[in-house]
Tab-separated table of C-alpha atoms in Angstrom:
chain	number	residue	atom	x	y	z
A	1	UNK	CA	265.249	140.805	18.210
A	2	UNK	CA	268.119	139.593	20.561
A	3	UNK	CA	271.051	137.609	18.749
A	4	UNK	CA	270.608	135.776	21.829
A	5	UNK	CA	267.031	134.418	20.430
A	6	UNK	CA	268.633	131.947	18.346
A	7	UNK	CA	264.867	130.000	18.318
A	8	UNK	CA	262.843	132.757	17.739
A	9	UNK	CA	261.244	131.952	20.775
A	10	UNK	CA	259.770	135.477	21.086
A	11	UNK	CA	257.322	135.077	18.447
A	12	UNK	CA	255.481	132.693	20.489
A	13	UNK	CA	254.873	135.904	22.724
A	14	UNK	CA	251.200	137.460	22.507
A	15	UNK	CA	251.881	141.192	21.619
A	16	UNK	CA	250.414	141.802	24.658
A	17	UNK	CA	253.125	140.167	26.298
A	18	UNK	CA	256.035	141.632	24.812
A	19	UNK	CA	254.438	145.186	25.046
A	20	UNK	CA	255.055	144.220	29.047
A	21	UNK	CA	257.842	143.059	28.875
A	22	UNK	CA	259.245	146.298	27.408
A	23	UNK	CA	257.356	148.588	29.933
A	24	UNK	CA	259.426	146.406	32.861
A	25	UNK	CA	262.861	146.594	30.627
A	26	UNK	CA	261.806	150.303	30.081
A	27	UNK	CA	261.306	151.014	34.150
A	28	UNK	CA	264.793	148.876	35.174
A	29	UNK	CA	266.727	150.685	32.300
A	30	UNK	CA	265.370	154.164	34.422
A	31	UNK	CA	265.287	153.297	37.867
A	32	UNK	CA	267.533	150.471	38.366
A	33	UNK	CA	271.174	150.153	36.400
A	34	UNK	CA	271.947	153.449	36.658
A	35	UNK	CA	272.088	152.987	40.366
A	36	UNK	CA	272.387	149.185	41.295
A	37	UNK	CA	276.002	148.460	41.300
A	38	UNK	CA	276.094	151.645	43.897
A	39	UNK	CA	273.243	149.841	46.028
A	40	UNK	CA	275.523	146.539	45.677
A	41	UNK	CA	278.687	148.069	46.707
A	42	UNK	CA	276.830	150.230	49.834
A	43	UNK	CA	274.980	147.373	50.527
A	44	UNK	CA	272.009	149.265	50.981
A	45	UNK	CA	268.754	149.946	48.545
A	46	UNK	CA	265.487	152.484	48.664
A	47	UNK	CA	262.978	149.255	48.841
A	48	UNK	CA	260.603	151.366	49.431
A	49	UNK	CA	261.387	153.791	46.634
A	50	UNK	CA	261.273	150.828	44.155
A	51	UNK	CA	258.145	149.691	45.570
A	52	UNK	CA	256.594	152.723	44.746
A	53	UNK	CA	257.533	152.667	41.473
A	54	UNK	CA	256.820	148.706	40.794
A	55	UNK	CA	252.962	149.706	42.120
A	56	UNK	CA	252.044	152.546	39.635
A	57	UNK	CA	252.842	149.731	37.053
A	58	UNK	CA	250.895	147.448	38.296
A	59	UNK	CA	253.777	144.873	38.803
A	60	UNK	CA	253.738	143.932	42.099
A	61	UNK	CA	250.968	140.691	42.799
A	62	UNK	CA	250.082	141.475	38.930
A	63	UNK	CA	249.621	137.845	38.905
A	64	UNK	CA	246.622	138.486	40.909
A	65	UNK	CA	243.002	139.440	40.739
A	66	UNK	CA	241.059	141.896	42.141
A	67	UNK	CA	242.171	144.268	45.108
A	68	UNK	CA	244.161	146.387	42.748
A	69	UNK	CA	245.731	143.573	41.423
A	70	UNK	CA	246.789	144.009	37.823
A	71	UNK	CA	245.188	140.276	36.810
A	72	UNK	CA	247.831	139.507	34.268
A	73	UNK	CA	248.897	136.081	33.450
A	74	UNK	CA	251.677	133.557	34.295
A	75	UNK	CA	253.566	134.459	31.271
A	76	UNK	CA	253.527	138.257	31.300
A	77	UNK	CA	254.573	137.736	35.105
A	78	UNK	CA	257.557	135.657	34.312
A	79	UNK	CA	258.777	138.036	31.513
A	80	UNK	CA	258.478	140.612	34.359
A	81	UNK	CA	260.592	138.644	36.814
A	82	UNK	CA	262.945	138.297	33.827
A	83	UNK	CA	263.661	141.864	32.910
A	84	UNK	CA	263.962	142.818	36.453
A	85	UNK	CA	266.616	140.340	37.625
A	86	UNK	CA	268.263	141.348	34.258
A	87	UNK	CA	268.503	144.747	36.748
A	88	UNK	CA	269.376	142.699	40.176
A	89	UNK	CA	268.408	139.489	41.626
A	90	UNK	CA	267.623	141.453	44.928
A	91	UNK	CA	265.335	143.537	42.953
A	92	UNK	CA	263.355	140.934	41.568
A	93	UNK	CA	263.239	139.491	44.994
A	94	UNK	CA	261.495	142.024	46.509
A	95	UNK	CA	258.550	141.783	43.983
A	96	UNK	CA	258.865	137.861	44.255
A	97	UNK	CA	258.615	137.963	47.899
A	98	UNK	CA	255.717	141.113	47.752
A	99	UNK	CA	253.722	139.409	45.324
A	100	UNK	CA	254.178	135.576	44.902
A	101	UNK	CA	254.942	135.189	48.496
A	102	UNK	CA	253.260	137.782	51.054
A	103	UNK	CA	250.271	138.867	48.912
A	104	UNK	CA	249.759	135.053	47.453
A	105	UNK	CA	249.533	133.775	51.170
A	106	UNK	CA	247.029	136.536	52.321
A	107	UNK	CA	245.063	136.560	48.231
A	108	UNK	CA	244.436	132.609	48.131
A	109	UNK	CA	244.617	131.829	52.023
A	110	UNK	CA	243.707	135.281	53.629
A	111	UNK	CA	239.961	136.344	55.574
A	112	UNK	CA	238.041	138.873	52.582
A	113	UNK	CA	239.003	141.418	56.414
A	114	UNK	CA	242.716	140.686	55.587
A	115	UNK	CA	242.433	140.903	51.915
A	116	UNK	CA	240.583	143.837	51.991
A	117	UNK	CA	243.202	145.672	54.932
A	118	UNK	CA	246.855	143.877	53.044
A	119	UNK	CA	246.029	143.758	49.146
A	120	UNK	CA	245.337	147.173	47.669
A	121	UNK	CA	248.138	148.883	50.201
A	122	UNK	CA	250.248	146.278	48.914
A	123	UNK	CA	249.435	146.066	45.448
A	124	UNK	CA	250.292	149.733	45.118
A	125	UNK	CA	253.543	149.404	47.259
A	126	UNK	CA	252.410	151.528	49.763
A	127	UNK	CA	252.536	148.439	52.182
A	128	UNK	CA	255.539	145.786	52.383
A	129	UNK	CA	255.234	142.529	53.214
A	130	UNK	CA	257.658	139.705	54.092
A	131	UNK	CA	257.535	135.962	54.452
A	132	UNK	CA	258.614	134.255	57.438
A	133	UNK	CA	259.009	130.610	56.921
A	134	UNK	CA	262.544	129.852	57.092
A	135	UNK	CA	263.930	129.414	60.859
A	136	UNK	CA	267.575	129.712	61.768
A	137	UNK	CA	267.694	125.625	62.818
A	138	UNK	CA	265.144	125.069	59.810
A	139	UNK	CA	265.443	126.119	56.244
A	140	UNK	CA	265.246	123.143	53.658
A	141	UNK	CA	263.042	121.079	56.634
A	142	UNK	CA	260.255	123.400	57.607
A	143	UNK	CA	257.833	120.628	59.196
A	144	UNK	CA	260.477	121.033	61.888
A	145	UNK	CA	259.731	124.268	62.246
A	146	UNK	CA	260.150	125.183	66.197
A	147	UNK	CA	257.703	128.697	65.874
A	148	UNK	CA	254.680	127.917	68.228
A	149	UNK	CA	251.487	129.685	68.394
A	150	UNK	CA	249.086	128.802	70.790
A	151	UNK	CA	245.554	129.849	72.062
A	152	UNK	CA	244.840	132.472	74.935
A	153	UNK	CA	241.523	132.941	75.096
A	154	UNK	CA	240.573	134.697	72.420
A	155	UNK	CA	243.858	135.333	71.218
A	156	UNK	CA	247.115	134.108	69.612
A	157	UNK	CA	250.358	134.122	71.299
A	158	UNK	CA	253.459	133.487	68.713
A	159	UNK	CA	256.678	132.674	69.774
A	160	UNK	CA	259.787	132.123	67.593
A	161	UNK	CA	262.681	132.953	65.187
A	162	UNK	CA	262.467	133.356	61.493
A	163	UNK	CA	265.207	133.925	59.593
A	164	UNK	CA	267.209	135.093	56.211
A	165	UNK	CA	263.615	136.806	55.635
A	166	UNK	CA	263.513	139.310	52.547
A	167	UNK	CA	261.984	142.488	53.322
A	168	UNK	CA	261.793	141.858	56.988
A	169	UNK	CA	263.466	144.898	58.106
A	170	UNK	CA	260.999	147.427	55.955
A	171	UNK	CA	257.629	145.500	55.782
A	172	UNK	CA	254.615	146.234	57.568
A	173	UNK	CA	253.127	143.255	57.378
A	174	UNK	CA	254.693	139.492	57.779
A	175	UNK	CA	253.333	136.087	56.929
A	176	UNK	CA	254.201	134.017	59.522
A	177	UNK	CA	253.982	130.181	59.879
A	178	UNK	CA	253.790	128.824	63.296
A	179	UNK	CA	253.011	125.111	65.023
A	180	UNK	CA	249.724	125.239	67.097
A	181	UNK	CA	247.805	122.167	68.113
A	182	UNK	CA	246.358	121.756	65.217
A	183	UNK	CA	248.914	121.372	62.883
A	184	UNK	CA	250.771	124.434	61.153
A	185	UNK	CA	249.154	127.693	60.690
A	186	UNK	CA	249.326	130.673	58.768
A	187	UNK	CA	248.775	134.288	60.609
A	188	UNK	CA	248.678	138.154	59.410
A	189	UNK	CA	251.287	139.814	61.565
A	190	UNK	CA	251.816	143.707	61.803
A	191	UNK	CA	255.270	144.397	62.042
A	192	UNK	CA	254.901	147.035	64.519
A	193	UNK	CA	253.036	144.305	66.680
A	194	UNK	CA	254.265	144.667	70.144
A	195	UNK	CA	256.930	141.726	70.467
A	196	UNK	CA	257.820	141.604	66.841
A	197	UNK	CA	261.397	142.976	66.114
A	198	UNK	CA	263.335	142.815	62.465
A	199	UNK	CA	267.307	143.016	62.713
A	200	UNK	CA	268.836	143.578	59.128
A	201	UNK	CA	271.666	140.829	58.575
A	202	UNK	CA	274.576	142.810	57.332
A	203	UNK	CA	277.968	141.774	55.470
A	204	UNK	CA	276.230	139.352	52.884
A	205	UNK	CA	278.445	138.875	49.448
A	206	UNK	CA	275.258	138.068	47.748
A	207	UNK	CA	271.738	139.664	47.243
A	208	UNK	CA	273.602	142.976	48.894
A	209	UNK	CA	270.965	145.448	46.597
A	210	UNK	CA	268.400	143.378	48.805
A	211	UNK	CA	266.984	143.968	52.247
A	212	UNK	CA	267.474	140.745	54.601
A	213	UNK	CA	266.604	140.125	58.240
A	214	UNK	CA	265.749	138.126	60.891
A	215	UNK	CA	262.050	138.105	63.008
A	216	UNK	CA	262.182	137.068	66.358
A	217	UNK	CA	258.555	136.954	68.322
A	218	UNK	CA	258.648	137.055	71.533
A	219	UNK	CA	255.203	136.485	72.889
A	220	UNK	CA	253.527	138.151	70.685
A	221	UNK	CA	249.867	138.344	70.837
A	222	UNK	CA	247.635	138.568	68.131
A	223	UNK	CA	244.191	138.527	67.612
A	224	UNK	CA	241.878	135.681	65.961
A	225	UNK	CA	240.852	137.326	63.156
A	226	UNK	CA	245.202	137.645	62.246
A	227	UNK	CA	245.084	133.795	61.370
A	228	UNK	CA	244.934	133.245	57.692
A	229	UNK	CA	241.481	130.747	58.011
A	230	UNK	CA	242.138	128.967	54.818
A	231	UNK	CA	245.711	128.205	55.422
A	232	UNK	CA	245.647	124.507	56.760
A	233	UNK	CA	248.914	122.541	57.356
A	234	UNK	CA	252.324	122.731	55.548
A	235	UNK	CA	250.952	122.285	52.011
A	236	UNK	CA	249.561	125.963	52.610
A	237	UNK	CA	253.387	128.056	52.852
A	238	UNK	CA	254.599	125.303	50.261
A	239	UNK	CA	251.892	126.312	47.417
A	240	UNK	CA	253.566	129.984	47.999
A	241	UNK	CA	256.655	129.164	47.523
A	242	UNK	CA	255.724	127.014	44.437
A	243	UNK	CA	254.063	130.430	43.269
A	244	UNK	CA	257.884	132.168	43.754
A	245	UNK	CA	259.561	129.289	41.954
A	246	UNK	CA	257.993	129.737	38.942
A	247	UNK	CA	259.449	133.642	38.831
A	248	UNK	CA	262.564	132.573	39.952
A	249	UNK	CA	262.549	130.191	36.915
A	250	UNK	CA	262.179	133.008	34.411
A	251	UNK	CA	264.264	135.618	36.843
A	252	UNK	CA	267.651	133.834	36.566
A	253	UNK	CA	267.090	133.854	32.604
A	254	UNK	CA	267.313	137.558	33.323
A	255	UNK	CA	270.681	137.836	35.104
A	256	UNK	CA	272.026	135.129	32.772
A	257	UNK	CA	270.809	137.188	29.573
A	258	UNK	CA	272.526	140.140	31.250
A	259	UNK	CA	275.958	138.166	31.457
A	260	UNK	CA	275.481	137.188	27.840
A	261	UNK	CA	275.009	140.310	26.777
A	262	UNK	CA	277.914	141.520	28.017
A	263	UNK	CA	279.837	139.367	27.075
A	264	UNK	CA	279.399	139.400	23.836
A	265	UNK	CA	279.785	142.924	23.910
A	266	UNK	CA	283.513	142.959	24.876
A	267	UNK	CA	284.489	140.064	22.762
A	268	UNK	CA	283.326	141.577	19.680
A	269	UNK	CA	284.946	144.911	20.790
A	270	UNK	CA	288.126	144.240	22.968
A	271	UNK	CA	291.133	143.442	20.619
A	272	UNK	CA	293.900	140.896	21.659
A	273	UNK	CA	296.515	139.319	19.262
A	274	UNK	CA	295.393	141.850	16.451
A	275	UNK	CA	291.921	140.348	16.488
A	276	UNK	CA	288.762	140.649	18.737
A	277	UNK	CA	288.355	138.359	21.296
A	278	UNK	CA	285.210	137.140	19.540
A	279	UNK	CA	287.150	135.905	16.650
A	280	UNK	CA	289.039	133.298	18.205
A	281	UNK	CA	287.349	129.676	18.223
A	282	UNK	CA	287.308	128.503	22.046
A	283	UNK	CA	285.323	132.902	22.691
A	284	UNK	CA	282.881	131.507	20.155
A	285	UNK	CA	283.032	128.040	21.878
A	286	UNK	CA	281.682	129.741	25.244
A	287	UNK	CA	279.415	132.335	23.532
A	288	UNK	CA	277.462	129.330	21.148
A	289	UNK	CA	276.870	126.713	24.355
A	290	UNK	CA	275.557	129.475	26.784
A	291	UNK	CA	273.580	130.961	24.663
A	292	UNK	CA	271.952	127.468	23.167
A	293	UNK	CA	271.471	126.483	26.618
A	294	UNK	CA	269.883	129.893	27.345
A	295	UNK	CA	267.808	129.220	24.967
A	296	UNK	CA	266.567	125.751	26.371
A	297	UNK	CA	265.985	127.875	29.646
A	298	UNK	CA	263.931	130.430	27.984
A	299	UNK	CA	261.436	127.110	26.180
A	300	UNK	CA	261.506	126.124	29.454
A	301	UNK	CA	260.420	128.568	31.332
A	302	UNK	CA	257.566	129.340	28.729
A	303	UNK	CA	256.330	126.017	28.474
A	304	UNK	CA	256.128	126.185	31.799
A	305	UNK	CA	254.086	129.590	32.229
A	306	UNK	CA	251.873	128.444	29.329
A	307	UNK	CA	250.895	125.220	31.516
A	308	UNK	CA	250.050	127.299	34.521
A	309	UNK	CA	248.012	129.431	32.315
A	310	UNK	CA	245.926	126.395	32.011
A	311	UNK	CA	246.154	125.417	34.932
A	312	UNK	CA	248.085	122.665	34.708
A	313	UNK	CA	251.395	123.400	36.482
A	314	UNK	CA	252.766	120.736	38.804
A	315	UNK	CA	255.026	121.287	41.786
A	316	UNK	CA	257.201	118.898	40.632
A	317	UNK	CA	257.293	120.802	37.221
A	318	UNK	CA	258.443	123.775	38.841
A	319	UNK	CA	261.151	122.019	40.337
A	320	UNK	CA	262.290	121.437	37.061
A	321	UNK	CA	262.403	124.406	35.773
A	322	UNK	CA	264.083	126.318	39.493
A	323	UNK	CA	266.967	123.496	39.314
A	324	UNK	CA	268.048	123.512	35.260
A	325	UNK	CA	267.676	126.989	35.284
A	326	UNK	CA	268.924	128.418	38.246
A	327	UNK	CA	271.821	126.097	37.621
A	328	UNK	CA	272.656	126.896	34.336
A	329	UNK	CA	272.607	130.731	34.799
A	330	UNK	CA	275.024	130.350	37.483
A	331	UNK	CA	277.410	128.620	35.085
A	332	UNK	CA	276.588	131.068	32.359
A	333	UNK	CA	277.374	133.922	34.833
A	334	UNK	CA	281.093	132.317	35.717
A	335	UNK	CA	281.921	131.376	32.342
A	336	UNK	CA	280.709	135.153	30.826
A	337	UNK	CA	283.341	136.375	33.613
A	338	UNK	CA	286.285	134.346	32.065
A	339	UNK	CA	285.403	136.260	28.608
A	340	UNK	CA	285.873	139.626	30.448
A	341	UNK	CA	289.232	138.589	32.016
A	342	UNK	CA	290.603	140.522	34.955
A	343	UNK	CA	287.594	143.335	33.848
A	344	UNK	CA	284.875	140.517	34.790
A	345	UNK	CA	285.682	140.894	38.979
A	346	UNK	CA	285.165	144.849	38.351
A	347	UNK	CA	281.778	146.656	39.771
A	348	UNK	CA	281.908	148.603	36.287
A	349	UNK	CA	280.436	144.962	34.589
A	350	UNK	CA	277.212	143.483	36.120
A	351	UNK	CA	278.937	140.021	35.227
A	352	UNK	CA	280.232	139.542	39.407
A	353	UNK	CA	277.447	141.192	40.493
A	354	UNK	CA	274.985	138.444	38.893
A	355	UNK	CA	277.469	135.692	39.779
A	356	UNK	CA	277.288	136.446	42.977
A	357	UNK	CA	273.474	137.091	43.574
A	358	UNK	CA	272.831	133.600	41.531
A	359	UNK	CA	274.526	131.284	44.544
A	360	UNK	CA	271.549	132.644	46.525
A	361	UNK	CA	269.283	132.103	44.173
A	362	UNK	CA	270.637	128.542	43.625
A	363	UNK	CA	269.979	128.789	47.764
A	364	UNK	CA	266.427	129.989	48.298
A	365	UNK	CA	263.088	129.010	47.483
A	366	UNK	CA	264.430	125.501	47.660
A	367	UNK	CA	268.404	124.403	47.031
A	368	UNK	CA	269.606	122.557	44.037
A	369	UNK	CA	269.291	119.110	46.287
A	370	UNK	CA	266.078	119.483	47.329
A	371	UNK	CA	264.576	120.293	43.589
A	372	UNK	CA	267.007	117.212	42.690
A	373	UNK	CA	265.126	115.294	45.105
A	374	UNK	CA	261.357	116.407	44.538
A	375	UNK	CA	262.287	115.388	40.717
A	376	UNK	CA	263.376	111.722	41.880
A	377	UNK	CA	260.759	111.062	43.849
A	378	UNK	CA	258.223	112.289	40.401
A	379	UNK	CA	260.612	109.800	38.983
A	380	UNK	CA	260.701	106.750	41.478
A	381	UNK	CA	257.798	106.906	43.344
A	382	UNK	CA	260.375	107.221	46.186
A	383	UNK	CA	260.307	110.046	49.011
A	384	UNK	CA	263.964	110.319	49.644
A	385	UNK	CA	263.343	113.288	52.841
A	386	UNK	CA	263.152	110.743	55.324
């Protein structure tokens, strides 16, 4: 058991649930840290490679049923999301965006053609798929979204920019949301649609062992049978990103366990004054209030899976969880680097590394201030948007 576990939260885990949990912690220990901080520093990582990988274990949609999809529930998935952003928050991006984002959209919203063409390719990351919600004019306001699609006969035509899109420069497939007449609309899009072009934003501080880019459509005409039929209005791309949330609540646990772990590593082992670091009142000061309010995270974030195991999960509940914990990681993460000194900026501690992925993860899939806000208005009655 971790000293971290000051609850003894993990026997409330199924042993089903930890035996997961330790195949994921068992694949990042092989196929990510020994390489990650070198994917960080180049900037660059095999998402394909990884995808690979993540599909012979079933991880990627595993949250899903049928087409391949491993079936397994909200709690295994969020254990999974933690052990690989332990690894890298770009890592666990990619099977966020694969799974709770691309493969969600196309699973609960998709034609059984679509499902049947996307899911298995995908589930076995032999396919990629992205998400393109987010505009360059439009991120925390997508009902302004400026992407049109409109009717041509038969046929689709979508024009627009999406942008800070994970996985956009390697997928083969992209969800794309788009204005039509009738309100907004979800569509199927092959990347190599003629049209559609991906452009890899470079010289990001953050998320750097993760694969970002831009879509822009110009004119690009797709068939009928690309529109996702059951995707109606915004609530449709919202309920996806309500399905990446709730890994993102249980991912940042990951990074911040990581931090933790480190740092009480050095302070029990680096010696200062004739005594280790971990022997001197304000090091155990630090060490005791992250890791109790790791702790709270971690109840959190299974109370939560065990409510959308019933089927009970609210977005506003969510919200809850993506703000406090998201949050508190990040603080973790900087305090953890004061522990390490002058050794905490260096690539040869993940402690940096996680610091800096967290202030995107405190960005995407909703910022602090809009989770602040979805919580007020569970709490007033109030929409402060508008």
């Amino acid at each position: 058991m971790s000293p971290l576990d000051l609850l003894d939260i993990d026997a409330s885990l199924s042993e089903e649930e930890r035996q997961i949990r330790a195949v994921v912690r068992q694949l990042v220990d092989d196929k990510v840290r020994p390489h990650v901080a070198g994917w960080y520093e180049q900037g660059r990582v095999p998402a394909r490679e990884l995808a690979r990988e993540f599909g012979k274990l079933g991880l990627l949609g595993m949250h899903l049923t049928g087409y391949g999809c491993a079936g397994s529930s909200a709690v295994a998935y969020g254990l999974a999301c933690l052990e690989l952003e332990a690894g890298d928050s770009g890592v666990r991006s990619l099977v966020s965006v694969q799974g709770s984002l691309a493969m969600y959209a196309i699973w609960r919203f998709g034609s059984e053609e679509q499902k049947q063409r996307w899911l298995p390719a995908m589930a076995a990351g032999e396919a990629i798929g992205c998400f393109g919600l987010t505009e360059p004019d439009h991120g925390s306001d997508p009902a302004s979204m400026t992407t049109r699609a409109r009717r041509d006969g038969g046929d689709w035509v979508l024009h627009g920019t999406k942008m800070w899109i994970t996985n956009a420069p390697v997928a083969d497939v992209a969800v794309v949301w788009a204005r039509t007449g009738e309100g907004v609309r979800g569509f199927a899009v092959p990347m190599d649609t003629p049209g559609v072009t991906a452009r890899e934003i470079g010289r990001k501080m953050s998320l750097r062992a993760s694969v970002t880019g831009e879509i822009s459509l110009d004119d690009v005409r797709l068939p009928a049978a690309a529109q996702l039929p059951g995707a109606t209005g915004l609530k449709a791309p919202l309920s996806c990103l309500t399905e990446a949330r709730h890994g993102i609540v249980w991912g940042a646990l990951g990074a911040a366990r990581e931090c933790l772990e480190t740092a009480l590593g050095y302070a029990t082992s680096r010696t200062q004054f004739g005594k280790p670091l971990a022997a001197f009142q304000l090091t155990q000061a630090k060490l005791a209030d992250m890791a109790v309010e790791w702790n709270k995270g971690y109840l959190l974030a299974l109370h939560l899976g065990r409510l959308a195991d019933a089927g009970r999960l609210r977005p506003d509940q969510v919200s809850v969880g993506k703000l406090n914990n998201v949050r508190e990681a990040l603080a973790i993460a900087r305090q953890c680097r004061t522990i390490l000194g002058a050794n905490g900026v260096s690539g040869e501690y993940p402690v940096m590394r996680h610091a800096n992925n967290l202030e995107s993860v405190l960005t995407y899939e909703g910022t602090s201030e809009i989770h602040q806000l979805v919580v007020g208005q569970r709490l007033t009655g109030l929409s402060a948007f508008a």
